[in-house]
């Protein structure tokens, strides 16, 4: 007998995804897959689906196991070597607080969402890819908790992250983003998370953030970050495949897909505002500015992508010019807001020092000195006079993105942007045209949003006073507020001064 | 403006032969070094050849091992037993 030749990856993948499925006979196919038609997407031939990585389950397990082994070796080494004492500054830990409370729970939501699509899409190819991604996302959530748990032994603001995510006002920004995606149909979910988030925007979150962790001495976070990112490349591929597949299957899909792309681009852009603030203000040692990251990952990479998708008639997402223009402003506006509100958040804030201000002037020559430096200098002066400024009111939120109304008009950075819609006799408020359009397209969905400030007024957040609400959020007394003089700050100073002390003390 | 095909790899020993192979086989490649990561951009199309990586590495290399060092990429992907291609060409 002639020796059988080893199968190539194309052949192996074909075996995994072809002939594995069958037409059901006891139950109608439409009953088995009840969700893949109501959105209006038309699929004529599921077998046209191609996963270019052609990753079979055996290789998937092998690679994932190896990634985990490597990651946990680093996490152990980090703990054993007291890696927390070697970060650039304790201000850096704020980045981890924002990440663990605002991003890690969304990894879990992504896990749930892909488990759903991995069950409910009719084709085998995308089902396999979605199931792999679902497991990846669960792994991301778990490894992030494990890694950051080491910092929780020393620093405030990390321990109640799950509860915080579900209740706290600014964390409803990422939460509502994923809630919105998960309550959509399976195809919209794939465009929202698979395409818009994973392909178009995730690089902006992970690459500069993880590189920032590397630069700031946090070896364990770099490792979980890049370990997750290696899965992300697969997720990006799934995202681009799904959009090409939908556009190739039927011309009627184009207008539906375009609306989703427009919606999820704008929602993603708003969500990433939180990342902009982290990059420009929270990392003690900086890798690149938010604006530079946007240039690389949206203008350049997104530009190449959308040029490719032009052949299907798909256009750049609506308001992309506004978004690019707003990148001159959003990090300064959001950090300014955090500074004024940090006493009611689980995060510390501080005014940038002179060197940091100069860096901001250099990176934002058109806007920083003109619009933001004067405001920050006033706050610094007030601090020096012992009158650190805090804002003590409840904020008006955008009904779509749930960020406070803090952004300015596209052509006038001195005027706050307000938009409004009326639906069934009620007024709804928005931070931008993009957010208003999203509401107007599906008002009956968004009127049921859980808006954290409205919920306080309705008496659903622990009580009427600030301490009541903070207790409901499960914030500890030292979790937020000014960094200088905080427990985290004092702990850090004690470590820095302890170099001559005995280790056993 | 040219469309940019791009790959981002770990800055480590495991990724280095892959990076060297890319630079050799894509002479117009541009490199952006970041802490912990390296981004390599090529106009329109970027290829990674198994044979070149094996030559740099001095041992066998399965293109799927790219998953161990990959951070991000841009371009339409095509992968088989001998080559990984990221391309905007049709
Ligand atoms: Fe993830
Ligand atoms: Fe992902
Ligand atoms: Zn909004």
Coordinates of C-alpha atoms and ligand atoms in Angstrom, one line a residue:
Chain A
X1 CA 0.0 0.0 0.0
X2 CA 1.3 3.4 -0.9
X3 CA 2.0 5.6 2.1
X4 CA -0.7 8.2 2.4
X5 CA 0.5 11.8 1.9
X6 CA 0.0 14.1 4.9
X7 CA -2.9 16.4 4.4
X8 CA -2.2 20.1 3.7
X9 CA -3.9 22.8 5.7
X10 CA -6.4 23.6 3.0
X11 CA -7.5 20.0 2.8
X12 CA -7.7 19.6 6.6
X13 CA -9.8 22.7 6.9
X14 CA -12.1 21.5 4.2
X15 CA -12.7 18.2 6.1
X16 CA -13.5 20.2 9.2
X17 CA -16.0 22.5 7.6
X18 CA -17.6 20.5 4.8
X19 CA -19.9 17.7 5.2
X20 CA -20.0 18.1 9.0
X21 CA -23.4 19.6 8.9
X22 CA -26.7 18.2 7.6
X23 CA -30.1 19.3 6.6
X24 CA -32.4 18.5 9.5
X25 CA -35.5 16.4 8.8
X26 CA -37.3 15.9 12.2
X27 CA -37.2 19.7 12.7
X28 CA -37.5 22.4 10.2
X29 CA -34.1 24.2 9.5
X30 CA -35.8 27.5 10.3
X31 CA -36.8 26.2 13.7
X32 CA -33.2 25.0 14.4
X33 CA -31.8 28.4 13.3
X34 CA -34.6 30.8 14.2
X35 CA -32.6 34.0 14.3
X36 CA -30.7 34.3 11.0
X37 CA -33.5 35.7 8.8
X38 CA -35.3 38.5 10.6
X39 CA -32.6 41.0 10.0
X40 CA -33.2 40.9 6.3
X41 CA -29.8 39.5 5.4
X42 CA -29.9 37.1 2.4
X43 CA -27.5 34.2 2.2
X44 CA -27.7 32.0 -0.9
X45 CA -24.7 29.7 -0.3
X46 CA -23.2 29.2 3.1
X47 CA -20.5 27.0 1.6
X48 CA -18.8 30.1 0.0
X49 CA -17.5 30.9 3.5
X50 CA -13.7 30.7 3.7
X51 CA -11.6 31.1 6.9
X52 CA -8.2 32.1 5.5
X53 CA -6.4 30.9 8.6
X54 CA -7.9 27.5 8.1
X55 CA -7.3 26.7 11.7
X56 CA -8.5 23.2 12.6
X57 CA -9.6 22.3 16.1
X58 CA -6.5 20.2 16.9
X59 CA -4.1 23.1 16.0
X60 CA -6.4 25.5 17.8
X61 CA -6.0 23.6 21.1
X62 CA -2.3 23.1 20.6
X63 CA -1.6 26.8 20.0
X64 CA -3.9 28.0 22.7
X65 CA -2.4 25.7 25.3
X66 CA 1.1 26.9 24.4
X67 CA 0.0 30.5 24.8
X68 CA -1.5 29.8 28.2
X69 CA 1.7 28.0 29.4
X70 CA 3.8 30.9 28.4
X71 CA 1.5 33.5 29.9
X72 CA 1.2 31.8 33.3
X73 CA 4.9 31.4 33.5
X74 CA 5.3 35.2 33.2
X75 CA 2.5 35.9 35.7
X76 CA 4.2 33.7 38.2
X77 CA 7.5 35.3 37.6
X78 CA 6.0 38.7 37.9
X79 CA 4.5 37.9 41.3
X80 CA 7.6 36.2 42.6
X81 CA 9.8 39.1 41.7
X82 CA 7.5 41.7 43.1
X83 CA 7.0 43.2 39.6
X84 CA 4.5 45.7 41.0
X85 CA 7.5 47.6 42.5
X86 CA 9.1 48.0 39.1
X87 CA 6.4 49.8 37.2
X88 CA 7.1 53.4 36.1
X89 CA 4.8 55.0 38.7
X90 CA 1.7 54.1 40.7
X91 CA -0.3 56.4 38.4
X92 CA 0.1 53.7 35.8
X93 CA -2.2 51.4 37.9
X94 CA -5.2 53.7 36.9
X95 CA -4.8 52.3 33.5
X96 CA -5.3 48.8 34.9
X97 CA -8.3 50.0 36.9
X98 CA -10.0 51.4 33.8
X99 CA -9.1 48.2 31.9
X100 CA -10.4 45.7 34.5
X101 CA -13.6 47.6 35.2
X102 CA -14.4 48.7 31.7
X103 CA -12.8 46.3 29.2
X104 CA -12.4 42.8 30.8
X105 CA -16.1 42.5 31.5
X106 CA -16.7 43.2 27.8
X107 CA -14.4 40.3 26.9
X108 CA -16.9 38.2 28.8
X109 CA -19.8 39.9 26.9
X110 CA -17.9 39.1 23.7
X111 CA -17.6 35.5 24.8
X112 CA -21.4 35.3 25.3
X113 CA -22.1 37.0 22.0
X114 CA -19.9 34.7 20.0
X115 CA -21.3 31.7 21.8
X116 CA -24.7 32.8 20.5
X117 CA -23.6 33.4 16.9
X118 CA -21.6 30.2 17.0
X119 CA -24.8 28.4 17.7
X120 CA -27.2 30.4 15.5
X121 CA -25.5 31.0 12.2
X122 CA -26.5 28.4 9.6
X123 CA -23.1 27.8 8.0
X124 CA -20.5 25.5 9.5
X125 CA -17.4 27.7 8.6
X126 CA -18.6 30.8 10.5
X127 CA -19.9 28.6 13.3
X128 CA -16.5 27.0 13.9
X129 CA -14.8 30.4 13.8
X130 CA -17.3 31.9 16.2
X131 CA -17.0 29.1 18.6
X132 CA -13.2 29.4 18.6
X133 CA -13.6 33.2 19.2
X134 CA -16.1 32.6 22.0
X135 CA -13.5 30.5 23.8
X136 CA -10.8 33.0 23.1
X137 CA -12.8 35.8 24.6
X138 CA -13.5 33.8 27.8
X139 CA -9.8 33.2 28.0
X140 CA -9.1 36.9 27.7
X141 CA -11.5 37.6 30.5
X142 CA -9.9 35.0 32.7
X143 CA -6.3 35.8 32.0
X144 CA -7.0 39.5 32.6
X145 CA -8.5 38.8 36.0
X146 CA -5.7 36.5 37.0
X147 CA -3.0 39.0 35.9
X148 CA -4.5 42.1 37.5
X149 CA -5.4 40.2 40.7
X150 CA -1.8 40.6 41.7
X151 CA -2.1 44.4 41.6
X152 CA -5.3 44.1 43.7
X153 CA -3.2 42.9 46.6
X154 CA -1.6 46.3 46.8
X155 CA -3.7 49.0 45.1
X156 CA -7.2 50.3 45.6
X157 CA -10.1 50.4 43.1
X158 CA -9.8 46.9 41.6
X159 CA -11.5 44.5 44.0
X160 CA -15.2 45.1 43.1
X161 CA -14.8 45.4 39.3
X162 CA -17.7 43.1 38.4
X163 CA -20.2 45.1 40.4
X164 CA -18.7 48.4 39.3
X165 CA -19.1 47.4 35.7
X166 CA -22.8 46.8 36.1
X167 CA -23.6 49.9 38.1
X168 CA -21.1 52.8 37.7
X169 CA -22.0 55.7 35.5
X170 CA -19.0 55.9 33.2
X171 CA -18.8 52.1 32.9
X172 CA -22.2 52.0 31.3
X173 CA -20.4 53.4 28.3
X174 CA -18.7 50.1 27.4
X175 CA -21.5 48.0 29.0
X176 CA -24.2 49.6 26.9
X177 CA -22.1 49.2 23.8
X178 CA -21.9 45.4 24.2
X179 CA -25.5 45.2 25.5
X180 CA -26.6 46.9 22.3
X181 CA -24.6 44.4 20.2
X182 CA -25.7 41.4 22.1
X183 CA -29.4 42.3 21.8
X184 CA -29.1 42.7 18.0
X185 CA -29.5 39.8 15.6
X186 CA -26.5 37.5 14.9
X187 CA -25.5 39.3 11.7
X188 CA -25.6 42.7 13.2
X189 CA -23.6 41.3 16.2
X190 CA -21.0 40.0 13.7
X191 CA -20.7 43.4 12.0
X192 CA -20.7 45.3 15.3
X193 CA -18.1 43.2 17.2
X194 CA -16.5 41.1 14.5
X195 CA -16.0 43.8 11.9
X196 CA -16.3 47.3 13.4
X197 CA -14.8 46.5 16.8
X198 CA -12.3 43.8 16.1
X199 CA -11.2 44.8 12.6
X200 CA -11.5 48.5 12.5
X201 CA -11.0 49.6 16.1
X202 CA -9.4 46.9 18.4
X203 CA -5.9 47.8 17.3
X204 CA -6.4 51.2 18.8
X205 CA -7.2 49.7 22.1
X206 CA -4.7 46.9 22.4
X207 CA -1.6 47.8 20.5
X208 CA -0.7 51.2 22.0
X209 CA -2.1 50.0 25.4
X210 CA 0.0 46.9 25.6
X211 CA 3.0 48.6 24.2
X212 CA 2.4 51.2 26.9
X213 CA 2.3 48.5 29.5
X214 CA 5.7 47.3 28.2
X215 CA 7.1 50.7 28.4
X216 CA 5.9 51.3 31.9
X217 CA 7.4 48.1 33.3
X218 CA 4.3 46.0 33.6
X219 CA 5.6 42.7 32.2
X220 CA 2.5 40.7 33.2
X221 CA 0.0 43.0 31.4
X222 CA 2.1 43.1 28.3
X223 CA 2.0 39.4 28.2
X224 CA -1.7 38.9 28.7
X225 CA -2.3 41.7 26.2
X226 CA -0.2 40.4 23.4
X227 CA -1.4 36.9 24.2
X228 CA -4.9 38.1 23.7
X229 CA -3.9 40.1 20.6
X230 CA -2.6 37.0 19.0
X231 CA -6.2 35.7 19.1
X232 CA -7.3 39.1 17.9
X233 CA -5.7 38.6 14.5
X234 CA -8.0 35.6 14.0
X235 CA -10.9 37.7 15.1
X236 CA -10.0 40.5 12.7
X237 CA -9.9 37.9 9.9
X238 CA -13.3 36.7 10.9
X239 CA -14.5 40.3 10.9
X240 CA -13.3 41.0 7.4
X241 CA -14.5 37.7 6.1
X242 CA -18.0 38.2 7.4
X243 CA -18.4 41.6 5.8
X244 CA -17.1 40.4 2.4
X245 CA -19.3 37.3 2.7
X246 CA -22.5 39.3 3.4
X247 CA -21.7 41.7 0.6
X248 CA -21.0 39.0 -1.9
X249 CA -24.0 36.9 -1.1
X250 CA -26.7 39.3 -2.2
X251 CA -26.9 43.0 -3.4
X252 CA -29.8 43.6 -1.0
X253 CA -27.4 43.2 1.9
X254 CA -25.4 46.3 1.1
X255 CA -27.8 49.0 2.5
X256 CA -28.3 47.0 5.7
X257 CA -24.6 46.4 6.2
X258 CA -23.8 50.1 5.5
X259 CA -26.2 51.2 8.2
X260 CA -24.6 48.8 10.7
X261 CA -21.1 50.0 9.7
X262 CA -22.1 53.6 10.2
X263 CA -23.7 52.9 13.5
X264 CA -21.0 50.7 15.0
X265 CA -18.2 52.9 13.8
X266 CA -19.7 55.8 15.7
X267 CA -20.5 53.8 18.8
X268 CA -16.9 52.4 18.7
X269 CA -15.4 55.8 18.2
X270 CA -17.2 57.1 21.3
X271 CA -16.3 54.1 23.4
X272 CA -12.6 54.5 22.4
X273 CA -12.7 58.0 23.8
X274 CA -12.0 56.3 27.1
X275 CA -8.8 54.9 25.6
X276 CA -7.8 58.2 24.2
X277 CA -7.8 59.7 27.7
X278 CA -5.8 56.7 29.0
X279 CA -3.1 57.1 26.3
X280 CA -2.7 60.8 26.5
X281 CA -3.0 61.3 30.2
X282 CA -2.8 58.1 32.3
X283 CA 0.4 56.4 31.0
X284 CA 3.3 57.9 32.9
X285 CA 5.6 57.0 30.0
X286 CA 4.0 57.5 26.6
X287 CA 4.2 55.4 23.5
X288 CA 2.3 57.5 21.1
X289 CA -0.5 60.1 21.3
X290 CA -4.1 59.1 20.7
X291 CA -4.0 61.2 17.5
X292 CA -1.0 59.4 16.2
X293 CA -2.7 56.0 16.9
X294 CA -5.8 57.2 15.1
X295 CA -3.7 58.2 12.1
X296 CA -2.0 54.8 11.9
X297 CA -4.9 52.6 12.8
X298 CA -7.9 54.4 11.4
X299 CA -6.9 56.8 8.7
X300 CA -4.2 54.6 7.2
X301 CA -5.3 51.0 8.0
X302 CA -9.0 51.8 7.9
X303 CA -8.5 53.8 4.7
X304 CA -6.9 50.8 3.0
X305 CA -9.6 48.5 4.2
X306 CA -12.5 50.7 3.0
X307 CA -10.8 51.3 -0.3
X308 CA -10.9 47.5 -0.7
X309 CA -14.5 47.3 0.2
X310 CA -15.5 50.0 -2.3
X311 CA -15.8 47.2 -5.0
X312 CA -18.9 46.1 -3.2
X313 CA -20.3 49.6 -3.0
X314 CA -19.6 50.0 0.7
X315 CA -18.6 53.5 1.7
X316 CA -16.5 54.8 4.5
X317 CA -18.5 55.1 7.7
X318 CA -20.7 58.2 8.0
X319 CA -19.1 60.9 10.1
X320 CA -15.6 59.5 9.8
X321 CA -14.3 63.0 8.9
X322 CA -15.9 64.4 12.1
X323 CA -14.3 61.6 14.1
X324 CA -10.8 62.3 12.7
X325 CA -11.3 66.0 13.4
X326 CA -12.5 65.3 16.9
X327 CA -9.3 63.4 17.7
X328 CA -7.7 66.7 18.2
X329 CA -10.0 67.2 21.2
X330 CA -11.5 64.2 22.8
X331 CA -8.7 63.0 25.1
X332 CA -8.4 66.5 26.6
X333 CA -12.1 66.9 27.0
X334 CA -12.6 63.6 28.6
X335 CA -9.6 63.8 30.9
X336 CA -10.8 67.3 32.0
X337 CA -14.1 65.7 32.9
X338 CA -12.5 62.9 34.8
X339 CA -10.3 65.4 36.8
X340 CA -13.4 67.2 37.9
X341 CA -15.3 64.0 38.8
X342 CA -12.6 61.7 40.1
X343 CA -14.0 61.9 43.6
X344 CA -17.1 60.0 42.4
X345 CA -15.2 57.5 40.3
X346 CA -13.0 54.5 41.1
X347 CA -10.1 56.3 39.4
X348 CA -7.5 58.8 40.5
X349 CA -6.8 61.9 38.5
X350 CA -4.1 64.5 38.6
X351 CA -3.0 67.5 36.6
X352 CA -0.2 66.8 34.1
X353 CA 3.3 68.2 35.1
X354 CA 5.1 70.7 33.0
X355 CA 6.9 68.1 30.9
X356 CA 3.7 66.3 30.2
X357 CA 1.9 69.5 29.2
X358 CA 4.8 70.3 26.8
X359 CA 4.4 66.8 25.3
X360 CA 0.7 67.5 24.8
X361 CA 1.5 70.8 23.1
X362 CA 3.9 69.1 20.8
X363 CA 1.4 66.3 19.9
X364 CA -1.6 68.6 19.6
X365 CA -0.1 71.8 18.1
X366 CA -3.5 72.9 16.8
X367 CA -5.5 72.6 19.9
X368 CA -3.8 71.9 23.2
X369 CA -2.3 75.3 24.0
X370 CA -5.2 77.2 22.5
X371 CA -8.1 75.4 24.2
X372 CA -6.9 73.1 27.0
X373 CA -3.7 74.3 28.6
X374 CA -5.3 77.4 30.0
X375 CA -8.0 75.4 31.7
X376 CA -5.5 72.9 33.1
X377 CA -3.2 75.7 34.4
X378 CA -6.1 77.3 36.2
X379 CA -6.8 74.0 37.9
X380 CA -3.2 73.7 38.9
X381 CA -3.2 77.1 40.3
X382 CA -6.4 76.3 42.3
X383 CA -4.6 73.1 43.6
X384 CA -1.6 75.2 44.7
X385 CA -4.0 77.5 46.6
X386 CA -5.5 74.4 48.4
X387 CA -8.7 74.6 46.3
X388 CA -8.6 71.5 44.2
X389 CA -11.7 71.7 41.9
X390 CA -14.4 69.0 42.0
X391 CA -17.7 69.2 40.2
X392 CA -20.6 68.3 42.4
X393 CA -23.6 67.8 40.2
X394 CA -25.2 65.1 38.2
X395 CA -24.3 65.1 34.5
X396 CA -26.5 65.0 31.5
X397 CA -25.8 61.9 29.5
X398 CA -26.0 61.2 25.8
X399 CA -28.8 58.7 25.4
X400 CA -26.9 56.6 22.9
X401 CA -23.3 56.4 23.9
X402 CA -24.0 57.2 27.6
X403 CA -21.0 59.6 27.8
X404 CA -21.7 62.9 29.5
X405 CA -22.4 65.8 27.2
X406 CA -18.9 67.1 27.0
X407 CA -18.0 67.1 23.4
X408 CA -18.0 70.2 21.3
X409 CA -19.5 71.2 17.9
X410 CA -17.6 69.8 15.0
X411 CA -16.6 73.2 13.7
X412 CA -16.4 75.1 17.1
X413 CA -14.4 73.7 20.0
X414 CA -15.7 76.4 22.3
X415 CA -19.4 75.3 22.1
X416 CA -20.7 72.1 23.6
X417 CA -22.6 70.0 21.1
X418 CA -26.3 69.2 22.0
X419 CA -28.7 67.3 19.9
X420 CA -32.2 66.3 20.7
X421 CA -35.0 64.0 19.4
X422 CA -38.6 63.6 20.4
X423 CA -40.2 60.2 20.6
X424 CA -43.7 59.5 21.9
X425 CA -43.8 62.8 23.7
X426 CA -40.5 62.4 25.5
X427 CA -37.2 64.3 24.8
X428 CA -34.0 62.4 24.3
X429 CA -30.5 64.1 24.3
X430 CA -27.4 63.3 22.3
X431 CA -23.8 64.3 22.2
X432 CA -23.4 64.3 18.5
X433 CA -25.2 63.8 15.1
X434 CA -23.8 60.3 15.0
X435 CA -25.4 59.4 18.3
X436 CA -28.7 61.1 17.4
X437 CA -28.9 59.1 14.1
X438 CA -28.4 55.9 15.9
X439 CA -31.3 56.6 18.2
X440 CA -33.6 57.9 15.4
X441 CA -33.0 54.6 13.5
X442 CA -34.2 52.4 16.3
X443 CA -35.9 54.6 19.0
X444 CA -38.0 51.7 20.4
X445 CA -34.8 49.9 21.3
X446 CA -33.0 52.8 22.9
X447 CA -35.9 54.1 25.0
X448 CA -35.3 51.1 27.2
X449 CA -31.7 51.9 27.9
X450 CA -30.5 51.9 31.5
X451 CA -29.1 55.4 31.9
X452 CA -27.1 55.6 35.2
X453 CA -27.9 59.2 36.0
X454 CA -31.6 58.8 35.3
X455 CA -31.5 55.7 37.5
X456 CA -30.1 57.8 40.4
X457 CA -33.0 60.2 40.1
X458 CA -35.4 57.4 40.0
X459 CA -34.1 56.1 43.3
X460 CA -32.6 52.9 41.9
X461 CA -29.0 53.5 42.9
X462 CA -28.8 53.1 46.7
X463 CA -30.3 56.4 47.7
X464 CA -30.4 60.2 47.1
X465 CA -27.0 61.3 48.4
X466 CA -23.5 61.0 46.9
X467 CA -22.3 58.6 49.7
X468 CA -25.4 56.4 49.1
X469 CA -24.6 56.1 45.4
X470 CA -20.9 55.5 46.0
X471 CA -21.8 52.7 48.4
X472 CA -24.1 51.2 45.8
X473 CA -21.2 51.4 43.3
X474 CA -19.1 49.5 45.9
X475 CA -16.3 52.2 45.8
X476 CA -14.0 52.1 48.7
X477 CA -13.1 55.4 50.4
X478 CA -9.7 55.5 48.8
X479 CA -10.6 54.3 45.3
X480 CA -11.0 57.6 43.6
X481 CA -10.2 61.3 43.9
X482 CA -7.0 63.2 43.6
X483 CA -3.9 61.0 43.1
X484 CA -1.5 63.2 45.0
X485 CA -1.8 62.2 48.7
X486 CA -3.9 59.1 48.0
X487 CA -3.2 55.8 49.6
X488 CA -1.8 54.5 46.3
X489 CA 0.5 57.5 46.1
X490 CA 1.7 56.9 49.7
X491 CA 2.3 53.2 49.2
X492 CA 4.3 54.0 46.1
X493 CA 6.4 56.6 47.9
X494 CA 7.1 54.1 50.7
X495 CA 8.3 51.5 48.2
X496 CA 10.6 54.1 46.6
X497 CA 12.0 55.1 49.9
X498 CA 12.5 51.5 51.1
X499 CA 15.5 50.7 49.1
X500 CA 17.8 50.6 52.1
X501 CA 15.4 48.7 54.4
X502 CA 15.7 45.0 55.0
X503 CA 13.6 42.7 52.8
X504 CA 12.3 40.7 55.7
X505 CA 10.9 43.7 57.6
Chain B
X1 CA -2.4 56.6 -1.6
X2 CA -1.2 53.1 -1.6
X3 CA -3.1 50.5 0.4
X4 CA -0.9 49.3 3.2
X5 CA -0.6 45.6 4.0
X6 CA 0.8 45.2 7.5
X7 CA 1.7 42.8 10.2
X8 CA 2.6 43.4 13.8
X9 CA 4.7 40.8 15.7
X10 CA 6.1 40.4 19.1
X11 CA 9.5 42.0 19.8
X12 CA 11.2 38.7 20.8
X13 CA 13.5 35.9 19.7
X14 CA 10.7 33.7 18.5
X15 CA 9.4 36.4 16.1
X16 CA 12.8 37.6 14.9
X17 CA 13.4 35.0 12.1
X18 CA 9.9 35.8 10.8
X19 CA 10.7 39.5 10.9
X20 CA 14.0 39.0 9.1
X21 CA 12.3 36.8 6.5
X22 CA 9.7 39.5 5.8
X23 CA 12.4 42.2 5.4
X24 CA 14.3 40.0 3.0
X25 CA 11.3 39.0 0.9
X26 CA 9.6 42.4 0.9
X27 CA 12.4 44.8 0.1
X28 CA 10.2 47.9 0.3
X29 CA 9.0 47.1 3.9
X30 CA 9.0 49.8 6.5
X31 CA 9.5 49.0 10.2
X32 CA 7.9 50.8 13.1
X33 CA 9.4 49.7 16.4
X34 CA 7.2 50.0 19.5
X35 CA 8.0 48.8 23.0
X36 CA 7.2 45.0 22.9
X37 CA 6.0 45.0 19.4
X38 CA 7.1 45.7 15.8
X39 CA 4.9 46.7 13.0
X40 CA 6.0 46.0 9.4
X41 CA 4.2 47.8 6.5
X42 CA 4.4 47.1 2.8
X43 CA 2.5 48.8 0.0
X44 CA -0.3 46.6 -1.4
X45 CA 1.1 43.1 -0.5
X46 CA 3.2 41.5 2.2
X47 CA 4.4 37.9 1.9
X48 CA 6.0 35.5 4.4
X49 CA 7.6 32.5 2.8
X50 CA 8.1 29.3 4.8
X51 CA 11.4 28.6 3.1
X52 CA 12.9 32.0 4.1
X53 CA 11.8 31.7 7.7
X54 CA 13.3 28.1 7.8
X55 CA 16.6 29.4 6.4
X56 CA 16.7 32.2 9.1
X57 CA 15.6 29.8 11.8
X58 CA 17.8 26.9 10.8
X59 CA 14.9 24.4 11.3
X60 CA 11.5 23.5 10.1
X61 CA 8.7 26.1 10.5
X62 CA 5.0 25.6 10.0
X63 CA 3.3 28.8 8.8
X64 CA 0.6 28.3 11.4
X65 CA 3.2 28.9 14.1
X66 CA 2.7 32.5 13.2
X67 CA -0.1 32.4 15.7
X68 CA 2.5 32.3 18.5
X69 CA 4.0 35.7 17.6
X70 CA 1.2 37.6 15.9
X71 CA -0.2 40.7 17.3
X72 CA -2.1 42.3 14.4
X73 CA -2.4 42.5 10.7
X74 CA -4.0 44.3 7.8
X75 CA -4.9 43.0 4.4
X76 CA -6.8 40.1 3.0
X77 CA -5.1 37.0 4.3
X78 CA -4.3 33.9 2.3
X79 CA -2.4 31.1 4.0
X80 CA -1.3 27.7 2.8
X81 CA 1.5 25.3 3.7
X82 CA 4.3 27.4 2.1
X83 CA 3.2 31.0 2.4
X84 CA 1.3 33.6 4.3
X85 CA 0.1 36.5 2.2
X86 CA -1.6 39.7 3.2
X87 CA -2.8 41.6 0.2
X88 CA -5.1 44.3 -1.1
X89 CA -4.5 43.2 -4.7
X90 CA -7.3 41.4 -6.6
Ligands
LIG1 FE1 -10.8 39.6 23.4
LIG2 FE1 -11.5 39.6 20.2
LIG3 ZN1 -23.2 60.1 22.3

